[in-house]
Amino acid sequence: RKEVEQDPGPFNVPEGATVAFNCTYSNSASQSFFWYRQDCRKEPKLLMSVYSSGNEDGRFTAQLNRASQYISLLIRDSKLSDSATYLCVVNTDRGSYIPTFGRGTSLIVHP
Amino acid sequence: GAGVSQSPSNKVTEKGKDVELRCDPISGHTALYWYRQSLGQGLEFLIYFQGNSAPDKSGLPSDRFSAERTGGSVSTLTIQRTQQEDSAVYLCASSSGGLSPLHFGNGTRLTVT
């Protein structure tokens, strides 16, 4: 089983829609979680950290479910500019801190 | 403030040549990472530096790959005797250490002909 798994998509949604992505992780000892956004031929950029209590940043809401070992990202009122690949990232203290990146979920928002 | 800086942005080299890729992390960041990303693929971890500790080289794909970090700041990734399968975007990232999030540079796009 891969350490971090995501549905590659693409998720094809109209402007204004609400869309949600999930990401599962295999290591129950994982300690920190993030969502990154990557545009085509660009570097990944931090979108938000994910906390156990859940957190929101504008139209974006992230949730962590430790019992089921998944994190989620909800995007409300999708914009054309939200079109990108969303990467799930998990980090664990294994003596060294090396984040593991999921393969990403592709989102396409159309007019 | 300044972000992570990588150079060159693009590098085209002939098979068999050596290349050096440079990364200048965010000032004060103690952790530095190298990843690579082939076209349409996910990020592949290469090497991790934390402060003055010995680097974690567990992701280096072969002994043709090496990296150093001088003075706890700038890092150089060296690929010897490049092969076509080395063609990828090489991404450097830094963080304030521990479980903190990574901040990436723009990457170096390496093409081996």
mmCIF file with all atom_site columns, C-alpha atoms in Angstrom:
data_model
loop_
_atom_site.group_PDB
_atom_site.id
_atom_site.type_symbol
_atom_site.label_atom_id
_atom_site.label_alt_id
_atom_site.label_comp_id
_atom_site.label_asym_id
_atom_site.label_entity_id
_atom_site.label_seq_id
_atom_site.pdbx_PDB_ins_code
_atom_site.Cartn_x
_atom_site.Cartn_y
_atom_site.Cartn_z
_atom_site.occupancy
_atom_site.B_iso_or_equiv
_atom_site.pdbx_formal_charge
_atom_site.auth_seq_id
_atom_site.auth_comp_id
_atom_site.auth_asym_id
_atom_site.auth_atom_id
_atom_site.pdbx_PDB_model_num
ATOM 1   C CA . ARG A 1 1   ? 0.000   0.000  0.000   1.00 0.00 ? 1   ARG A CA 1
ATOM 2   C CA . LYS A 1 2   ? 1.339   3.437  -0.904  1.00 0.00 ? 2   LYS A CA 1
ATOM 3   C CA . GLU A 1 3   ? 2.120   5.711  2.014   1.00 0.00 ? 3   GLU A CA 1
ATOM 4   C CA . VAL A 1 4   ? -0.102  8.502  0.669   1.00 0.00 ? 4   VAL A CA 1
ATOM 5   C CA . GLU A 1 5   ? -2.868  7.859  -1.846  1.00 0.00 ? 5   GLU A CA 1
ATOM 6   C CA . GLN A 1 6   ? -5.037  10.254 -3.788  1.00 0.00 ? 6   GLN A CA 1
ATOM 7   C CA . ASP A 1 7   ? -7.598  9.901  -6.543  1.00 0.00 ? 7   ASP A CA 1
ATOM 8   C CA . PRO A 1 8   ? -5.797  11.400 -9.570  1.00 0.00 ? 8   PRO A CA 1
ATOM 9   C CA . GLY A 1 9   ? -9.070  12.688 -11.095 1.00 0.00 ? 9   GLY A CA 1
ATOM 10  C CA . PRO A 1 10  ? -9.510  14.837 -13.037 1.00 0.00 ? 10  PRO A CA 1
ATOM 11  C CA . PHE A 1 11  ? -12.406 16.398 -11.214 1.00 0.00 ? 11  PHE A CA 1
ATOM 12  C CA . ASN A 1 12  ? -14.226 18.486 -13.792 1.00 0.00 ? 12  ASN A CA 1
ATOM 13  C CA . VAL A 1 13  ? -16.620 20.990 -12.169 1.00 0.00 ? 13  VAL A CA 1
ATOM 14  C CA . PRO A 1 14  ? -18.453 24.176 -13.198 1.00 0.00 ? 14  PRO A CA 1
ATOM 15  C CA . GLU A 1 15  ? -17.667 27.535 -11.671 1.00 0.00 ? 15  GLU A CA 1
ATOM 16  C CA . GLY A 1 16  ? -19.428 27.986 -8.363  1.00 0.00 ? 16  GLY A CA 1
ATOM 17  C CA . ALA A 1 17  ? -19.517 24.297 -7.533  1.00 0.00 ? 17  ALA A CA 1
ATOM 18  C CA . THR A 1 18  ? -18.350 22.741 -4.301  1.00 0.00 ? 18  THR A CA 1
ATOM 19  C CA . VAL A 1 19  ? -15.768 19.989 -4.675  1.00 0.00 ? 19  VAL A CA 1
ATOM 20  C CA . ALA A 1 20  ? -14.043 17.745 -2.155  1.00 0.00 ? 20  ALA A CA 1
ATOM 21  C CA . PHE A 1 21  ? -10.899 15.630 -2.328  1.00 0.00 ? 21  PHE A CA 1
ATOM 22  C CA . ASN A 1 22  ? -9.766  12.925 0.031   1.00 0.00 ? 22  ASN A CA 1
ATOM 23  C CA . CYS A 1 23  ? -6.323  11.570 0.715   1.00 0.00 ? 23  CYS A CA 1
ATOM 24  C CA . THR A 1 24  ? -5.506  8.443  2.711   1.00 0.00 ? 24  THR A CA 1
ATOM 25  C CA . TYR A 1 25  ? -2.250  7.731  4.518   1.00 0.00 ? 25  TYR A CA 1
ATOM 26  C CA . SER A 1 26  ? -0.909  4.419  5.775   1.00 0.00 ? 26  SER A CA 1
ATOM 27  C CA . ASN A 1 27  ? 1.288   5.375  8.744   1.00 0.00 ? 27  ASN A CA 1
ATOM 28  C CA . SER A 1 28  ? -0.831  5.844  11.852  1.00 0.00 ? 28  SER A CA 1
ATOM 29  C CA . ALA A 1 29  ? 2.103   7.633  13.525  1.00 0.00 ? 29  ALA A CA 1
ATOM 30  C CA . SER A 1 30  ? 1.991   10.472 10.970  1.00 0.00 ? 30  SER A CA 1
ATOM 31  C CA . GLN A 1 31  ? 2.072   13.798 12.709  1.00 0.00 ? 31  GLN A CA 1
ATOM 32  C CA . SER A 1 32  ? 1.681   16.681 10.297  1.00 0.00 ? 32  SER A CA 1
ATOM 33  C CA . PHE A 1 33  ? -0.472  17.131 7.239   1.00 0.00 ? 33  PHE A CA 1
ATOM 34  C CA . PHE A 1 34  ? -0.670  19.693 4.484   1.00 0.00 ? 34  PHE A CA 1
ATOM 35  C CA . TRP A 1 35  ? -2.372  20.490 1.211   1.00 0.00 ? 35  TRP A CA 1
ATOM 36  C CA . TYR A 1 36  ? -0.260  21.969 -1.570  1.00 0.00 ? 36  TYR A CA 1
ATOM 37  C CA . ARG A 1 37  ? -1.344  23.344 -4.903  1.00 0.00 ? 37  ARG A CA 1
ATOM 38  C CA . GLN A 1 38  ? 0.702   22.791 -8.050  1.00 0.00 ? 38  GLN A CA 1
ATOM 39  C CA . ASP A 1 39  ? 0.005   24.591 -11.297 1.00 0.00 ? 39  ASP A CA 1
ATOM 40  C CA . CYS A 1 40  ? 1.166   23.137 -14.589 1.00 0.00 ? 40  CYS A CA 1
ATOM 41  C CA . ARG A 1 41  ? 4.972   23.303 -14.912 1.00 0.00 ? 41  ARG A CA 1
ATOM 42  C CA . LYS A 1 42  ? 5.269   25.191 -11.620 1.00 0.00 ? 42  LYS A CA 1
ATOM 43  C CA . GLU A 1 43  ? 6.542   24.312 -8.164  1.00 0.00 ? 43  GLU A CA 1
ATOM 44  C CA . PRO A 1 44  ? 4.178   23.129 -5.404  1.00 0.00 ? 44  PRO A CA 1
ATOM 45  C CA . LYS A 1 45  ? 2.919   25.912 -3.150  1.00 0.00 ? 45  LYS A CA 1
ATOM 46  C CA . LEU A 1 46  ? 1.583   25.494 0.365   1.00 0.00 ? 46  LEU A CA 1
ATOM 47  C CA . LEU A 1 47  ? -2.181  25.897 0.407   1.00 0.00 ? 47  LEU A CA 1
ATOM 48  C CA . MET A 1 48  ? -2.879  25.099 4.034   1.00 0.00 ? 48  MET A CA 1
ATOM 49  C CA . SER A 1 49  ? -1.888  23.002 6.988   1.00 0.00 ? 49  SER A CA 1
ATOM 50  C CA . VAL A 1 50  ? -4.402  20.489 8.302   1.00 0.00 ? 50  VAL A CA 1
ATOM 51  C CA . TYR A 1 51  ? -5.213  20.344 11.991  1.00 0.00 ? 51  TYR A CA 1
ATOM 52  C CA . SER A 1 52  ? -7.090  17.752 14.006  1.00 0.00 ? 52  SER A CA 1
ATOM 53  C CA . SER A 1 53  ? -9.843  20.236 14.797  1.00 0.00 ? 53  SER A CA 1
ATOM 54  C CA . GLY A 1 54  ? -10.266 21.113 11.135  1.00 0.00 ? 54  GLY A CA 1
ATOM 55  C CA . ASN A 1 55  ? -9.441  24.499 9.722   1.00 0.00 ? 55  ASN A CA 1
ATOM 56  C CA . GLU A 1 56  ? -10.795 26.933 7.203   1.00 0.00 ? 56  GLU A CA 1
ATOM 57  C CA . ASP A 1 57  ? -9.183  29.556 5.011   1.00 0.00 ? 57  ASP A CA 1
ATOM 58  C CA . GLY A 1 58  ? -11.722 31.481 2.987   1.00 0.00 ? 58  GLY A CA 1
ATOM 59  C CA . ARG A 1 59  ? -13.352 29.067 0.541   1.00 0.00 ? 59  ARG A CA 1
ATOM 60  C CA . PHE A 1 60  ? -11.077 26.212 1.576   1.00 0.00 ? 60  PHE A CA 1
ATOM 61  C CA . THR A 1 61  ? -11.717 23.815 4.460   1.00 0.00 ? 61  THR A CA 1
ATOM 62  C CA . ALA A 1 62  ? -9.365  21.027 5.521   1.00 0.00 ? 62  ALA A CA 1
ATOM 63  C CA . GLN A 1 63  ? -10.216 18.142 7.826   1.00 0.00 ? 63  GLN A CA 1
ATOM 64  C CA . LEU A 1 64  ? -8.183  15.383 9.431   1.00 0.00 ? 64  LEU A CA 1
ATOM 65  C CA . ASN A 1 65  ? -9.668  12.043 10.464  1.00 0.00 ? 65  ASN A CA 1
ATOM 66  C CA . ARG A 1 66  ? -7.004  10.172 12.431  1.00 0.00 ? 66  ARG A CA 1
ATOM 67  C CA . ALA A 1 67  ? -9.190  7.168  13.156  1.00 0.00 ? 67  ALA A CA 1
ATOM 68  C CA . SER A 1 68  ? -9.727  6.476  9.459   1.00 0.00 ? 68  SER A CA 1
ATOM 69  C CA . GLN A 1 69  ? -6.356  7.925  8.421   1.00 0.00 ? 69  GLN A CA 1
ATOM 70  C CA . TYR A 1 70  ? -7.506  10.387 5.832   1.00 0.00 ? 70  TYR A CA 1
ATOM 71  C CA . ILE A 1 71  ? -7.466  14.101 5.235   1.00 0.00 ? 71  ILE A CA 1
ATOM 72  C CA . SER A 1 72  ? -9.862  16.060 3.088   1.00 0.00 ? 72  SER A CA 1
ATOM 73  C CA . LEU A 1 73  ? -9.986  19.355 1.252   1.00 0.00 ? 73  LEU A CA 1
ATOM 74  C CA . LEU A 1 74  ? -13.262 21.100 0.468   1.00 0.00 ? 74  LEU A CA 1
ATOM 75  C CA . ILE A 1 75  ? -13.400 23.979 -1.993  1.00 0.00 ? 75  ILE A CA 1
ATOM 76  C CA . ARG A 1 76  ? -16.560 26.055 -2.042  1.00 0.00 ? 76  ARG A CA 1
ATOM 77  C CA . ASP A 1 77  ? -17.673 28.410 -4.833  1.00 0.00 ? 77  ASP A CA 1
ATOM 78  C CA . SER A 1 78  ? -15.006 27.128 -7.240  1.00 0.00 ? 78  SER A CA 1
ATOM 79  C CA . LYS A 1 79  ? -13.224 29.680 -9.408  1.00 0.00 ? 79  LYS A CA 1
ATOM 80  C CA . LEU A 1 80  ? -11.560 29.151 -12.774 1.00 0.00 ? 80  LEU A CA 1
ATOM 81  C CA . SER A 1 81  ? -8.292  30.011 -11.044 1.00 0.00 ? 81  SER A CA 1
ATOM 82  C CA . ASP A 1 82  ? -8.688  27.018 -8.715  1.00 0.00 ? 82  ASP A CA 1
ATOM 83  C CA . SER A 1 83  ? -7.814  24.733 -11.638 1.00 0.00 ? 83  SER A CA 1
ATOM 84  C CA . ALA A 1 84  ? -4.622  22.984 -10.566 1.00 0.00 ? 84  ALA A CA 1
ATOM 85  C CA . THR A 1 85  ? -3.313  19.769 -9.068  1.00 0.00 ? 85  THR A CA 1
ATOM 86  C CA . TYR A 1 86  ? -3.782  19.434 -5.314  1.00 0.00 ? 86  TYR A CA 1
ATOM 87  C CA . LEU A 1 87  ? -1.122  17.476 -3.448  1.00 0.00 ? 87  LEU A CA 1
ATOM 88  C CA . CYS A 1 88  ? -1.647  15.812 -0.102  1.00 0.00 ? 88  CYS A CA 1
ATOM 89  C CA . VAL A 1 89  ? 1.461   15.794 2.112   1.00 0.00 ? 89  VAL A CA 1
ATOM 90  C CA . VAL A 1 90  ? 2.128   13.758 5.232   1.00 0.00 ? 90  VAL A CA 1
ATOM 91  C CA . ASN A 1 91  ? 5.124   14.039 7.554   1.00 0.00 ? 91  ASN A CA 1
ATOM 92  C CA . THR A 1 92  ? 6.269   11.675 10.280  1.00 0.00 ? 92  THR A CA 1
ATOM 93  C CA . ASP A 1 93  ? 9.099   11.793 12.794  1.00 0.00 ? 93  ASP A CA 1
ATOM 94  C CA . ARG A 1 94  ? 11.253  8.819  11.801  1.00 0.00 ? 94  ARG A CA 1
ATOM 95  C CA . GLY A 1 95  ? 14.404  10.260 13.224  1.00 0.00 ? 95  GLY A CA 1
ATOM 96  C CA . SER A 1 96  ? 14.413  12.506 10.168  1.00 0.00 ? 96  SER A CA 1
ATOM 97  C CA . TYR A 1 97  ? 11.506  14.520 8.846   1.00 0.00 ? 97  TYR A CA 1
ATOM 98  C CA . ILE A 1 98  ? 10.891  13.686 5.205   1.00 0.00 ? 98  ILE A CA 1
ATOM 99  C CA . PRO A 1 99  ? 7.427   14.647 3.955   1.00 0.00 ? 99  PRO A CA 1
ATOM 100 C CA . THR A 1 100 ? 5.745   12.204 1.623   1.00 0.00 ? 100 THR A CA 1
ATOM 101 C CA . PHE A 1 101 ? 3.779   13.699 -1.242  1.00 0.00 ? 101 PHE A CA 1
ATOM 102 C CA . GLY A 1 102 ? 0.746   12.133 -2.842  1.00 0.00 ? 102 GLY A CA 1
ATOM 103 C CA . ARG A 1 103 ? 0.572   11.995 -6.628  1.00 0.00 ? 103 ARG A CA 1
ATOM 104 C CA . GLY A 1 104 ? -2.035  14.727 -6.615  1.00 0.00 ? 104 GLY A CA 1
ATOM 105 C CA . THR A 1 105 ? -5.642  15.252 -7.648  1.00 0.00 ? 105 THR A CA 1
ATOM 106 C CA . SER A 1 106 ? -6.302  17.260 -10.772 1.00 0.00 ? 106 SER A CA 1
ATOM 107 C CA . LEU A 1 107 ? -9.097  19.844 -10.637 1.00 0.00 ? 107 LEU A CA 1
ATOM 108 C CA . ILE A 1 108 ? -10.499 21.532 -13.717 1.00 0.00 ? 108 ILE A CA 1
ATOM 109 C CA . VAL A 1 109 ? -13.027 24.321 -13.170 1.00 0.00 ? 109 VAL A CA 1
ATOM 110 C CA . HIS A 1 110 ? -14.894 25.278 -16.340 1.00 0.00 ? 110 HIS A CA 1
ATOM 111 C CA . PRO A 1 111 ? -17.128 28.263 -17.138 1.00 0.00 ? 111 PRO A CA 1
ATOM 112 C CA . GLY B 2 1   ? 11.328  38.153 2.195   1.00 0.00 ? 1   GLY B CA 1
ATOM 113 C CA . ALA B 2 2   ? 13.257  36.182 -0.408  1.00 0.00 ? 2   ALA B CA 1
ATOM 114 C CA . GLY B 2 3   ? 12.090  32.687 -1.143  1.00 0.00 ? 3   GLY B CA 1
ATOM 115 C CA . VAL B 2 4   ? 14.053  29.607 -2.159  1.00 0.00 ? 4   VAL B CA 1
ATOM 116 C CA . SER B 2 5   ? 16.230  30.352 -5.160  1.00 0.00 ? 5   SER B CA 1
ATOM 117 C CA . GLN B 2 6   ? 17.384  27.720 -7.641  1.00 0.00 ? 6   GLN B CA 1
ATOM 118 C CA . SER B 2 7   ? 19.746  27.979 -10.574 1.00 0.00 ? 7   SER B CA 1
ATOM 119 C CA . PRO B 2 8   ? 19.851  27.429 -13.439 1.00 0.00 ? 8   PRO B CA 1
ATOM 120 C CA . SER B 2 9   ? 16.158  27.473 -14.340 1.00 0.00 ? 9   SER B CA 1
ATOM 121 C CA . ASN B 2 10  ? 16.821  25.253 -17.321 1.00 0.00 ? 10  ASN B CA 1
ATOM 122 C CA . LYS B 2 11  ? 19.744  23.032 -18.183 1.00 0.00 ? 11  LYS B CA 1
ATOM 123 C CA . VAL B 2 12  ? 20.254  21.043 -21.363 1.00 0.00 ? 12  VAL B CA 1
ATOM 124 C CA . THR B 2 13  ? 23.185  18.671 -21.315 1.00 0.00 ? 13  THR B CA 1
ATOM 125 C CA . GLU B 2 14  ? 24.532  15.805 -23.344 1.00 0.00 ? 14  GLU B CA 1
ATOM 126 C CA . LYS B 2 15  ? 24.385  12.269 -22.079 1.00 0.00 ? 15  LYS B CA 1
ATOM 127 C CA . GLY B 2 16  ? 27.501  11.441 -20.105 1.00 0.00 ? 16  GLY B CA 1
ATOM 128 C CA . LYS B 2 17  ? 28.227  14.989 -18.938 1.00 0.00 ? 17  LYS B CA 1
ATOM 129 C CA . ASP B 2 18  ? 28.184  16.086 -15.298 1.00 0.00 ? 18  ASP B CA 1
ATOM 130 C CA . VAL B 2 19  ? 25.786  18.780 -14.062 1.00 0.00 ? 19  VAL B CA 1
ATOM 131 C CA . GLU B 2 20  ? 25.548  20.882 -10.915 1.00 0.00 ? 20  GLU B CA 1
ATOM 132 C CA . LEU B 2 21  ? 22.298  22.340 -9.660  1.00 0.00 ? 21  LEU B CA 1
ATOM 133 C CA . ARG B 2 22  ? 22.259  25.039 -7.012  1.00 0.00 ? 22  ARG B CA 1
ATOM 134 C CA . CYS B 2 23  ? 19.792  25.876 -4.245  1.00 0.00 ? 23  CYS B CA 1
ATOM 135 C CA . ASP B 2 24  ? 19.785  28.897 -1.953  1.00 0.00 ? 24  ASP B CA 1
ATOM 136 C CA . PRO B 2 25  ? 17.255  28.287 0.851   1.00 0.00 ? 25  PRO B CA 1
ATOM 137 C CA . ILE B 2 26  ? 15.195  30.802 2.790   1.00 0.00 ? 26  ILE B CA 1
ATOM 138 C CA . SER B 2 27  ? 17.429  32.592 5.280   1.00 0.00 ? 27  SER B CA 1
ATOM 139 C CA . GLY B 2 28  ? 17.308  30.945 8.689   1.00 0.00 ? 28  GLY B CA 1
ATOM 140 C CA . HIS B 2 29  ? 15.789  27.688 7.458   1.00 0.00 ? 29  HIS B CA 1
ATOM 141 C CA . THR B 2 30  ? 17.726  24.780 8.904   1.00 0.00 ? 30  THR B CA 1
ATOM 142 C CA . ALA B 2 31  ? 16.229  22.004 6.778   1.00 0.00 ? 31  ALA B CA 1
ATOM 143 C CA . LEU B 2 32  ? 16.824  21.621 3.050   1.00 0.00 ? 32  LEU B CA 1
ATOM 144 C CA . TYR B 2 33  ? 15.373  19.011 0.714   1.00 0.00 ? 33  TYR B CA 1
ATOM 145 C CA . TRP B 2 34  ? 15.896  17.931 -2.857  1.00 0.00 ? 34  TRP B CA 1
ATOM 146 C CA . TYR B 2 35  ? 13.074  16.264 -4.780  1.00 0.00 ? 35  TYR B CA 1
ATOM 147 C CA . ARG B 2 36  ? 12.667  15.514 -8.455  1.00 0.00 ? 36  ARG B CA 1
ATOM 148 C CA . GLN B 2 37  ? 9.546   15.316 -10.575 1.00 0.00 ? 37  GLN B CA 1
ATOM 149 C CA . SER B 2 38  ? 9.391   13.621 -13.932 1.00 0.00 ? 38  SER B CA 1
ATOM 150 C CA . LEU B 2 39  ? 6.751   14.699 -16.434 1.00 0.00 ? 39  LEU B CA 1
ATOM 151 C CA . GLY B 2 40  ? 3.302   13.760 -15.200 1.00 0.00 ? 40  GLY B CA 1
ATOM 152 C CA . GLN B 2 41  ? 4.686   12.059 -12.089 1.00 0.00 ? 41  GLN B CA 1
ATOM 153 C CA . GLY B 2 42  ? 4.706   12.760 -8.378  1.00 0.00 ? 42  GLY B CA 1
ATOM 154 C CA . LEU B 2 43  ? 7.530   14.181 -6.294  1.00 0.00 ? 43  LEU B CA 1
ATOM 155 C CA . GLU B 2 44  ? 10.378  11.769 -5.617  1.00 0.00 ? 44  GLU B CA 1
ATOM 156 C CA . PHE B 2 45  ? 12.474  12.465 -2.507  1.00 0.00 ? 45  PHE B CA 1
ATOM 157 C CA . LEU B 2 46  ? 16.228  12.555 -3.089  1.00 0.00 ? 46  LEU B CA 1
ATOM 158 C CA . ILE B 2 47  ? 18.094  13.921 -0.057  1.00 0.00 ? 47  ILE B CA 1
ATOM 159 C CA . TYR B 2 48  ? 17.507  15.851 3.175   1.00 0.00 ? 48  TYR B CA 1
ATOM 160 C CA . PHE B 2 49  ? 19.831  18.097 5.195   1.00 0.00 ? 49  PHE B CA 1
ATOM 161 C CA . GLN B 2 50  ? 19.056  19.191 8.743   1.00 0.00 ? 50  GLN B CA 1
ATOM 162 C CA . GLY B 2 51  ? 21.446  21.605 10.406  1.00 0.00 ? 51  GLY B CA 1
ATOM 163 C CA . ASN B 2 52  ? 24.871  20.075 10.924  1.00 0.00 ? 52  ASN B CA 1
ATOM 164 C CA . SER B 2 53  ? 23.585  16.485 11.029  1.00 0.00 ? 53  SER B CA 1
ATOM 165 C CA . ALA B 2 54  ? 24.620  13.910 8.463   1.00 0.00 ? 54  ALA B CA 1
ATOM 166 C CA . PRO B 2 55  ? 22.269  14.135 5.466   1.00 0.00 ? 55  PRO B CA 1
ATOM 167 C CA . ASP B 2 56  ? 19.600  11.530 4.810   1.00 0.00 ? 56  ASP B CA 1
ATOM 168 C CA . LYS B 2 57  ? 20.593  10.228 1.373   1.00 0.00 ? 57  LYS B CA 1
ATOM 169 C CA . SER B 2 58  ? 18.080  7.402  1.288   1.00 0.00 ? 58  SER B CA 1
ATOM 170 C CA . GLY B 2 59  ? 16.301  8.729  -1.814  1.00 0.00 ? 59  GLY B CA 1
ATOM 171 C CA . LEU B 2 60  ? 19.302  9.097  -4.116  1.00 0.00 ? 60  LEU B CA 1
ATOM 172 C CA . PRO B 2 61  ? 18.650  6.754  -7.072  1.00 0.00 ? 61  PRO B CA 1
ATOM 173 C CA . SER B 2 62  ? 22.280  5.857  -7.784  1.00 0.00 ? 62  SER B CA 1
ATOM 174 C CA . ASP B 2 63  ? 25.840  6.699  -6.830  1.00 0.00 ? 63  ASP B CA 1
ATOM 175 C CA . ARG B 2 64  ? 25.945  9.133  -9.738  1.00 0.00 ? 64  ARG B CA 1
ATOM 176 C CA . PHE B 2 65  ? 23.936  11.497 -7.561  1.00 0.00 ? 65  PHE B CA 1
ATOM 177 C CA . SER B 2 66  ? 25.464  13.462 -4.696  1.00 0.00 ? 66  SER B CA 1
ATOM 178 C CA . ALA B 2 67  ? 24.712  16.633 -2.806  1.00 0.00 ? 67  ALA B CA 1
ATOM 179 C CA . GLU B 2 68  ? 26.392  18.878 -0.321  1.00 0.00 ? 68  GLU B CA 1
ATOM 180 C CA . ARG B 2 69  ? 25.358  21.791 1.767   1.00 0.00 ? 69  ARG B CA 1
ATOM 181 C CA . THR B 2 70  ? 28.068  24.259 2.658   1.00 0.00 ? 70  THR B CA 1
ATOM 182 C CA . GLY B 2 71  ? 27.916  26.335 5.819   1.00 0.00 ? 71  GLY B CA 1
ATOM 183 C CA . GLY B 2 72  ? 24.385  25.184 6.513   1.00 0.00 ? 72  GLY B CA 1
ATOM 184 C CA . SER B 2 73  ? 23.052  27.303 3.682   1.00 0.00 ? 73  SER B CA 1
ATOM 185 C CA . VAL B 2 74  ? 23.552  26.859 -0.067  1.00 0.00 ? 74  VAL B CA 1
ATOM 186 C CA . SER B 2 75  ? 23.271  23.334 -1.452  1.00 0.00 ? 75  SER B CA 1
ATOM 187 C CA . THR B 2 76  ? 24.552  21.820 -4.675  1.00 0.00 ? 76  THR B CA 1
ATOM 188 C CA . LEU B 2 77  ? 23.144  18.663 -6.255  1.00 0.00 ? 77  LEU B CA 1
ATOM 189 C CA . THR B 2 78  ? 25.595  16.992 -8.620  1.00 0.00 ? 78  THR B CA 1
ATOM 190 C CA . ILE B 2 79  ? 24.695  14.378 -11.197 1.00 0.00 ? 79  ILE B CA 1
ATOM 191 C CA . GLN B 2 80  ? 27.646  12.619 -12.802 1.00 0.00 ? 80  GLN B CA 1
ATOM 192 C CA . ARG B 2 81  ? 27.580  10.914 -16.200 1.00 0.00 ? 81  ARG B CA 1
ATOM 193 C CA . THR B 2 82  ? 24.009  12.027 -16.860 1.00 0.00 ? 82  THR B CA 1
ATOM 194 C CA . GLN B 2 83  ? 21.568  9.615  -18.488 1.00 0.00 ? 83  GLN B CA 1
ATOM 195 C CA . GLN B 2 84  ? 18.390  10.370 -20.391 1.00 0.00 ? 84  GLN B CA 1
ATOM 196 C CA . GLU B 2 85  ? 16.278  9.024  -17.524 1.00 0.00 ? 85  GLU B CA 1
ATOM 197 C CA . ASP B 2 86  ? 17.724  11.812 -15.338 1.00 0.00 ? 86  ASP B CA 1
ATOM 198 C CA . SER B 2 87  ? 15.629  14.313 -17.318 1.00 0.00 ? 87  SER B CA 1
ATOM 199 C CA . ALA B 2 88  ? 13.192  15.847 -14.841 1.00 0.00 ? 88  ALA B CA 1
ATOM 200 C CA . VAL B 2 89  ? 12.487  18.963 -12.809 1.00 0.00 ? 89  VAL B CA 1
ATOM 201 C CA . TYR B 2 90  ? 14.709  19.093 -9.754  1.00 0.00 ? 90  TYR B CA 1
ATOM 202 C CA . LEU B 2 91  ? 13.010  20.894 -6.894  1.00 0.00 ? 91  LEU B CA 1
ATOM 203 C CA . CYS B 2 92  ? 14.698  22.253 -3.795  1.00 0.00 ? 92  CYS B CA 1
ATOM 204 C CA . ALA B 2 93  ? 12.726  23.126 -0.673  1.00 0.00 ? 93  ALA B CA 1
ATOM 205 C CA . SER B 2 94  ? 13.573  24.474 2.749   1.00 0.00 ? 94  SER B CA 1
ATOM 206 C CA . SER B 2 95  ? 11.795  24.595 6.072   1.00 0.00 ? 95  SER B CA 1
ATOM 207 C CA . SER B 2 96  ? 12.347  25.789 9.611   1.00 0.00 ? 96  SER B CA 1
ATOM 208 C CA . GLY B 2 97  ? 12.795  22.172 10.595  1.00 0.00 ? 97  GLY B CA 1
ATOM 209 C CA . GLY B 2 98  ? 10.857  19.392 12.267  1.00 0.00 ? 98  GLY B CA 1
ATOM 210 C CA . LEU B 2 99  ? 7.331   18.969 11.006  1.00 0.00 ? 99  LEU B CA 1
ATOM 211 C CA . SER B 2 100 ? 7.117   22.478 9.491   1.00 0.00 ? 100 SER B CA 1
ATOM 212 C CA . PRO B 2 101 ? 5.868   22.861 5.925   1.00 0.00 ? 101 PRO B CA 1
ATOM 213 C CA . LEU B 2 102 ? 8.268   23.001 2.999   1.00 0.00 ? 102 LEU B CA 1
ATOM 214 C CA . HIS B 2 103 ? 8.727   26.010 0.749   1.00 0.00 ? 103 HIS B CA 1
ATOM 215 C CA . PHE B 2 104 ? 9.859   25.235 -2.780  1.00 0.00 ? 104 PHE B CA 1
ATOM 216 C CA . GLY B 2 105 ? 12.036  26.988 -5.272  1.00 0.00 ? 105 GLY B CA 1
ATOM 217 C CA . ASN B 2 106 ? 11.047  27.317 -8.922  1.00 0.00 ? 106 ASN B CA 1
ATOM 218 C CA . GLY B 2 107 ? 12.999  24.208 -9.833  1.00 0.00 ? 107 GLY B CA 1
ATOM 219 C CA . THR B 2 108 ? 15.638  23.370 -12.419 1.00 0.00 ? 108 THR B CA 1
ATOM 220 C CA . ARG B 2 109 ? 14.361  21.691 -15.566 1.00 0.00 ? 109 ARG B CA 1
ATOM 221 C CA . LEU B 2 110 ? 17.057  19.256 -16.660 1.00 0.00 ? 110 LEU B CA 1
ATOM 222 C CA . THR B 2 111 ? 17.023  17.795 -20.152 1.00 0.00 ? 111 THR B CA 1
ATOM 223 C CA . VAL B 2 112 ? 19.583  15.157 -21.074 1.00 0.00 ? 112 VAL B CA 1
ATOM 224 C CA . THR B 2 113 ? 19.941  14.689 -24.831 1.00 0.00 ? 113 THR B CA 1
#
